[in-house]
Amino acid sequence: MKRQEGALRLMMEQAQLGDARAYRTLLEQLSSLLRLHLRRKLVQMGRNAANAEDLVQEVLMAVHARRDTYDPSEPFTPWLYAIARYKLIDHLRRSKMAHAEGPLDAAEAMSDGFDHTAVESGIDMEKLLATIPQHSQRVIRDVKLDGRSVAEAAAREGITEAAAKVRIHRGLKAMTVAIGGRLWREDR
Amino acid sequence: MKTADLINRLTVDLKPVDYRRASRALGLAFAAGSLAAVAAICLTLGLRPDLREPHALGFLMLKLVFAAGVAATAFLLLLRLARPGQARRSSNLVAALPFVGIVLLAVLDLSATPGAQWAALIAGHAWPKCMVIILVMAAAPYALMVLALRWGAPTELWRTGALAGLLAGGVSASAYALACGDDSLPFVACWYSSAILMCGVIGGMLGQRLLRW
């Protein structure tokens, strides 16, 4: 990321001056960066990552329309990711956080990607946990906050590993809806 | 549409852009809003008649330092908030400084006066008028700031709207100070501050709708 910053910044400055070739290279690099970033975010939030490409395009269009709001004396990547975040929230609001799709097997992958430090600081993990049923709370606390394995957590609860995964999956899904409702309200 | 096609479309016929445009728009809106507010006061209430007296002039200056200070700090923060990615590195605390200053002064003033006079010092002659005029007159500068923010790309709408509201309230209160004959620190700390803060809250709520892009 650090190494990219310099190159991206240079291309953006050229693009602001009207250099179409630098701009094309920039957009091509941004689209792959954004694709990875947005896919990860969507998966973290328990959303269908198939929408990532639409979102990539939306962010590229926003970057294009607002390219004059980048101040060349400031770092470029924070500018890009702030736009990406804004458009992601916009997207989530429009799809109204309907429901998470995806098979149950995804629970493992999804929970692996669920990094609680990534949850926006304004959202209190404890309050969020309190919105879901107690039995899910315990398993999520074990696995996500205390770093136990799924097998350990299942043993502590006296349930099978598959059942523990189901609880994690449902709990995270409910928490996602809770975050979504909050983002939606905050941003209106 | 494929992303590659989109990139083709966006890069065809690329025009140079000026990154200073958003800041310039904000500056213009700030200036125009201030002029509008001063003109409105001069045309309706008129300047206070006792401006030749040093005491009155001194109090006018004090009110101006406070109210214009609020507007100026809000303006500096807005220059950052209008651009994505700079919000996190700018602190709202700066905007609170003028309020802290005026409240401290008011407390000092009150502590030096007998308690029996406090009510008179705080209520002044015309606090409801002060509140209403500051709130009403903030509308024009707020609208101008919102229009100017459309040249930018704010990503924190509540915060941006609230700062635009504080700026408008500060501008409006500065203009009102030209006419206001209530010369007491507790009065300013109480009514000027609450009127400006209300502008901020209303600005934030409206901003969430008005500033979307």
Coordinates of N, CA and C in Angstrom, one line a residue, chain B residues 19-148:
Chain B
Y19 N -8.1 21.6 -8.7 CA -8.4 21.1 -7.4 C -8.8 22.2 -6.4
R20 N -8.5 23.4 -6.7 CA -8.9 24.5 -5.8 C -10.3 24.9 -5.8
R21 N -11.1 24.3 -6.8 CA -12.4 24.8 -7.0 C -13.3 24.7 -5.8
A22 N -13.3 23.6 -5.0 CA -14.1 23.4 -3.9 C -13.8 24.5 -2.8
S23 N -12.5 24.7 -2.6 CA -12.1 25.7 -1.5 C -12.6 27.1 -1.9
R24 N -12.4 27.4 -3.2 CA -12.8 28.7 -3.7 C -14.3 28.9 -3.5
A25 N -15.1 27.9 -3.9 CA -16.5 28.0 -3.7 C -16.9 28.2 -2.3
L26 N -16.2 27.5 -1.4 CA -16.5 27.7 0.1 C -16.2 29.1 0.5
G27 N -15.0 29.6 0.1 CA -14.6 31.0 0.4 C -15.6 32.0 -0.1
L28 N -16.0 31.8 -1.3 CA -17.0 32.8 -1.9 C -18.3 32.7 -1.1
A29 N -18.8 31.5 -0.8 CA -20.0 31.4 -0.1 C -19.9 32.0 1.3
F30 N -18.8 31.8 2.0 CA -18.6 32.4 3.3 C -18.6 34.0 3.2
A31 N -17.9 34.5 2.2 CA -17.9 36.0 2.0 C -19.3 36.5 1.7
A32 N -20.0 35.8 0.7 CA -21.3 36.3 0.3 C -22.3 36.2 1.5
G33 N -22.2 35.1 2.2 CA -23.1 34.9 3.3 C -22.9 36.0 4.4
S34 N -21.7 36.4 4.6 CA -21.4 37.4 5.6 C -22.0 38.7 5.2
L35 N -21.7 39.1 3.9 CA -22.2 40.3 3.4 C -23.8 40.4 3.5
A36 N -24.4 39.3 3.1 CA -25.9 39.2 3.1 C -26.4 39.4 4.5
A37 N -25.7 38.8 5.5 CA -26.2 39.0 6.9 C -26.0 40.4 7.4
V38 N -24.8 41.0 7.1 CA -24.6 42.4 7.6 C -25.6 43.3 6.9
A39 N -25.8 43.1 5.6 CA -26.7 44.0 4.9 C -28.1 43.8 5.5
A40 N -28.5 42.6 5.8 CA -29.9 42.4 6.3 C -30.0 43.2 7.6
I41 N -29.0 43.1 8.5 CA -29.1 43.8 9.8 C -29.1 45.3 9.6
C42 N -28.3 45.8 8.7 CA -28.2 47.3 8.5 C -29.6 47.8 8.0
L43 N -30.2 47.0 7.1 CA -31.5 47.4 6.5 C -32.7 47.3 7.4
T44 N -32.6 46.3 8.4 CA -33.8 46.1 9.2 C -33.6 46.8 10.6
L45 N -32.7 46.3 11.4 CA -32.6 46.8 12.8 C -31.7 48.1 12.8
G46 N -30.8 48.2 11.9 CA -29.8 49.3 11.9 C -28.7 49.1 12.9
L47 N -27.6 49.8 12.8 CA -26.5 49.6 13.7 C -26.9 50.2 15.1
R48 N -26.3 49.7 16.1 CA -26.6 50.3 17.4 C -26.1 51.8 17.5
P49 N -26.9 52.6 18.0 CA -26.6 54.1 17.9 C -25.5 54.5 18.8
D50 N -25.1 53.7 19.8 CA -24.1 54.2 20.8 C -22.7 53.8 20.5
L51 N -22.4 53.5 19.2 CA -21.1 52.9 18.8 C -19.9 53.8 19.1
R52 N -20.1 55.1 19.4 CA -19.0 56.0 19.7 C -18.5 55.8 21.1
E53 N -19.3 55.3 21.9 CA -18.9 55.1 23.3 C -17.9 53.9 23.4
P54 N -16.8 54.1 24.1 CA -15.8 53.0 24.2 C -16.4 51.7 24.8
H55 N -17.3 51.8 25.8 CA -17.8 50.6 26.4 C -18.6 49.8 25.4
A56 N -19.5 50.5 24.6 CA -20.3 49.8 23.6 C -19.4 49.2 22.5
L57 N -18.4 50.0 22.1 CA -17.5 49.5 21.1 C -16.8 48.2 21.5
G58 N -16.3 48.3 22.8 CA -15.6 47.2 23.4 C -16.4 45.9 23.4
F59 N -17.7 46.1 23.8 CA -18.5 44.9 23.8 C -18.8 44.4 22.4
L60 N -19.0 45.3 21.5 CA -19.2 44.8 20.1 C -18.0 44.0 19.6
M61 N -16.8 44.5 19.9 CA -15.6 43.8 19.5 C -15.6 42.4 20.1
L62 N -15.9 42.3 21.4 CA -15.9 41.0 22.1 C -16.9 40.0 21.5
K63 N -18.1 40.5 21.2 CA -19.1 39.7 20.6 C -18.6 39.2 19.2
L64 N -17.9 40.2 18.5 CA -17.4 39.8 17.1 C -16.3 38.8 17.2
V65 N -15.4 38.9 18.2 CA -14.3 38.0 18.3 C -14.9 36.6 18.6
F66 N -15.9 36.5 19.4 CA -16.5 35.2 19.7 C -17.2 34.6 18.5
A67 N -18.2 35.4 18.0 CA -19.1 34.9 16.9 C -18.3 34.6 15.6
A68 N -17.4 35.6 15.3 CA -16.6 35.4 14.1 C -15.6 34.3 14.3
G69 N -15.2 34.2 15.5 CA -14.3 33.1 15.8 C -14.9 31.7 15.5
V70 N -16.2 31.6 15.9 CA -16.9 30.3 15.7 C -17.0 30.1 14.2
A71 N -17.4 31.2 13.4 CA -17.5 31.0 12.0 C -16.2 30.7 11.3
A72 N -15.1 31.3 11.8 CA -13.8 31.1 11.1 C -13.3 29.7 11.4
T73 N -13.4 29.2 12.6 CA -12.9 27.8 12.9 C -13.8 26.8 12.1
A74 N -15.1 27.1 12.1 CA -15.9 26.1 11.3 C -15.5 26.2 9.8
F75 N -15.2 27.3 9.3 CA -14.8 27.4 7.9 C -13.5 26.6 7.7
L76 N -12.6 26.7 8.6 CA -11.3 26.0 8.4 C -11.6 24.5 8.4
L77 N -12.4 24.1 9.3 CA -12.7 22.6 9.3 C -13.5 22.2 8.1
L78 N -14.4 23.0 7.6 CA -15.1 22.7 6.4 C -14.2 22.5 5.1
L79 N -13.2 23.4 5.1 CA -12.3 23.2 4.0 C -11.7 21.8 3.9
R80 N -11.5 21.2 5.0 CA -11.0 19.8 5.1 C -12.2 18.8 4.8
L81 N -13.3 19.0 5.5 CA -14.4 18.1 5.4 C -15.0 18.0 4.0
A82 N -14.8 19.1 3.2 CA -15.3 19.1 1.8 C -14.6 18.1 0.9
R83 N -13.4 17.6 1.4 CA -12.6 16.7 0.6 C -12.6 15.3 1.3
P84 N -12.8 14.2 0.5 CA -12.8 12.9 1.1 C -11.5 12.6 1.8
G85 N -11.5 11.9 2.9 CA -10.3 11.4 3.5 C -9.6 12.3 4.4
Q86 N -10.1 13.5 4.5 CA -9.4 14.5 5.4 C -10.1 14.6 6.7
A87 N -11.3 14.1 6.8 CA -12.2 14.3 8.0 C -11.6 13.7 9.2
R88 N -11.0 12.6 9.1 CA -10.4 11.9 10.3 C -9.3 12.7 11.0
R89 N -8.6 13.5 10.1 CA -7.4 14.2 10.7 C -7.8 15.6 11.2
S90 N -9.0 15.9 11.2 CA -9.4 17.2 11.7 C -10.3 17.1 12.9
S91 N -10.1 17.9 13.9 CA -10.8 17.6 15.2 C -11.9 18.7 15.4
N92 N -13.0 18.2 15.8 CA -14.1 19.1 16.1 C -13.8 20.0 17.3
L93 N -12.8 19.6 18.1 CA -12.5 20.4 19.3 C -12.2 21.8 19.1
V94 N -11.5 22.1 17.9 CA -11.2 23.5 17.6 C -12.4 24.3 17.5
A95 N -13.5 23.7 17.0 CA -14.7 24.5 16.9 C -15.3 24.8 18.2
A96 N -15.0 24.1 19.3 CA -15.5 24.3 20.6 C -14.8 25.4 21.3
L97 N -13.6 25.7 20.9 CA -12.7 26.7 21.6 C -13.4 28.0 21.9
P98 N -14.0 28.7 20.9 CA -14.7 30.0 21.2 C -15.7 29.9 22.2
F99 N -16.5 28.7 22.2 CA -17.5 28.5 23.2 C -16.9 28.4 24.6
V100 N -15.9 27.6 24.7 CA -15.2 27.5 26.0 C -14.7 28.8 26.5
G101 N -14.1 29.6 25.6 CA -13.6 31.0 26.0 C -14.7 31.9 26.5
I102 N -15.8 31.9 25.8 CA -16.9 32.9 26.2 C -17.5 32.4 27.5
V103 N -17.7 31.1 27.7 CA -18.3 30.6 29.0 C -17.4 30.9 30.1
L104 N -16.1 30.7 30.0 CA -15.1 31.0 31.0 C -15.2 32.5 31.4
L105 N -15.2 33.4 30.4 CA -15.3 34.8 30.7 C -16.6 35.1 31.5
A106 N -17.7 34.5 31.0 CA -19.0 34.8 31.7 C -19.0 34.3 33.1
V107 N -18.4 33.2 33.4 CA -18.3 32.6 34.8 C -17.5 33.6 35.6
L108 N -16.3 34.1 35.1 CA -15.5 35.0 35.8 C -16.3 36.3 36.2
D109 N -17.1 36.7 35.2 CA -17.9 38.0 35.3 C -18.9 37.7 36.4
L110 N -19.6 36.6 36.3 CA -20.7 36.3 37.3 C -20.1 36.2 38.7
S111 N -18.9 35.6 38.8 CA -18.3 35.4 40.2 C -17.9 36.7 40.8
A112 N -17.8 37.7 40.0 CA -17.4 39.1 40.5 C -18.6 39.9 40.8
T113 N -19.8 39.4 40.5 CA -21.0 40.2 40.8 C -21.9 39.5 41.8
P114 N -22.6 40.3 42.6 CA -23.5 39.7 43.6 C -24.6 38.9 42.9
G115 N -25.0 37.8 43.6 CA -25.9 36.9 43.0 C -27.2 37.5 42.6
A116 N -27.6 38.6 43.3 CA -28.9 39.2 43.1 C -29.0 39.8 41.6
Q117 N -27.8 40.1 41.1 CA -27.9 40.7 39.8 C -27.7 39.7 38.6
W118 N -27.5 38.5 39.0 CA -27.2 37.5 37.9 C -28.3 37.4 36.9
A119 N -29.6 37.3 37.4 CA -30.7 37.1 36.5 C -30.7 38.2 35.5
A120 N -30.5 39.5 35.9 CA -30.6 40.6 35.0 C -29.4 40.5 34.0
L121 N -28.3 40.1 34.5 CA -27.1 40.0 33.6 C -27.3 38.9 32.5
I122 N -28.0 37.9 32.9 CA -28.2 36.8 31.9 C -29.3 37.1 31.0
A123 N -30.4 37.5 31.5 CA -31.6 37.7 30.6 C -31.4 39.0 29.7
G124 N -30.7 40.0 30.2 CA -30.5 41.1 29.3 C -31.8 41.8 29.0
H125 N -31.9 42.5 27.9 CA -33.1 43.2 27.5 C -34.0 42.4 26.6
A126 N -33.3 41.7 25.7 CA -34.0 41.1 24.6 C -33.5 39.8 24.1
W127 N -33.5 38.8 25.1 CA -32.9 37.5 24.7 C -33.8 36.8 23.6
P128 N -35.1 36.8 23.7 CA -35.9 36.1 22.7 C -35.6 36.6 21.3
K129 N -35.5 37.9 21.2 CA -35.3 38.6 19.9 C -33.9 38.1 19.4
C130 N -32.9 38.1 20.3 CA -31.6 37.7 19.9 C -31.6 36.3 19.3
M131 N -32.2 35.4 20.0 CA -32.2 34.0 19.6 C -32.9 33.9 18.2
V132 N -34.1 34.5 18.1 CA -34.9 34.4 16.9 C -34.1 35.0 15.7
I133 N -33.6 36.2 15.9 CA -32.9 36.8 14.7 C -31.7 36.0 14.3
I134 N -30.9 35.6 15.3 CA -29.7 34.8 14.9 C -30.1 33.6 14.1
L135 N -31.1 32.9 14.6 CA -31.6 31.6 13.9 C -32.1 31.9 12.5
V136 N -32.9 32.9 12.4 CA -33.5 33.2 11.1 C -32.5 33.7 10.1
M137 N -31.6 34.6 10.6 CA -30.6 35.1 9.6 C -29.5 34.1 9.2
A138 N -29.5 33.0 9.9 CA -28.5 32.0 9.6 C -28.9 31.2 8.3
A139 N -30.1 31.4 7.9 CA -30.6 30.6 6.8 C -29.9 30.8 5.5
A140 N -29.7 32.1 5.2 CA -29.0 32.5 3.9 C -27.5 32.0 3.9
P141 N -26.7 32.3 4.9 CA -25.4 31.8 4.9 C -25.3 30.3 4.8
Y142 N -26.2 29.6 5.5 CA -26.2 28.1 5.5 C -26.5 27.6 4.1
A143 N -27.5 28.2 3.5 CA -27.9 27.8 2.1 C -26.7 28.0 1.2
L144 N -26.0 29.1 1.3 CA -24.9 29.3 0.4 C -23.8 28.3 0.7
M145 N -23.5 28.0 2.0 CA -22.5 27.0 2.3 C -22.9 25.6 1.7
V146 N -24.1 25.3 1.8 CA -24.6 23.9 1.3 C -24.4 23.9 -0.2
L147 N -24.7 25.0 -0.9 CA -24.5 25.0 -2.3 C -23.0 24.9 -2.7
A148 N -22.2 25.6 -1.9 CA -20.7 25.5 -2.2 C -20.2 24.1 -1.9

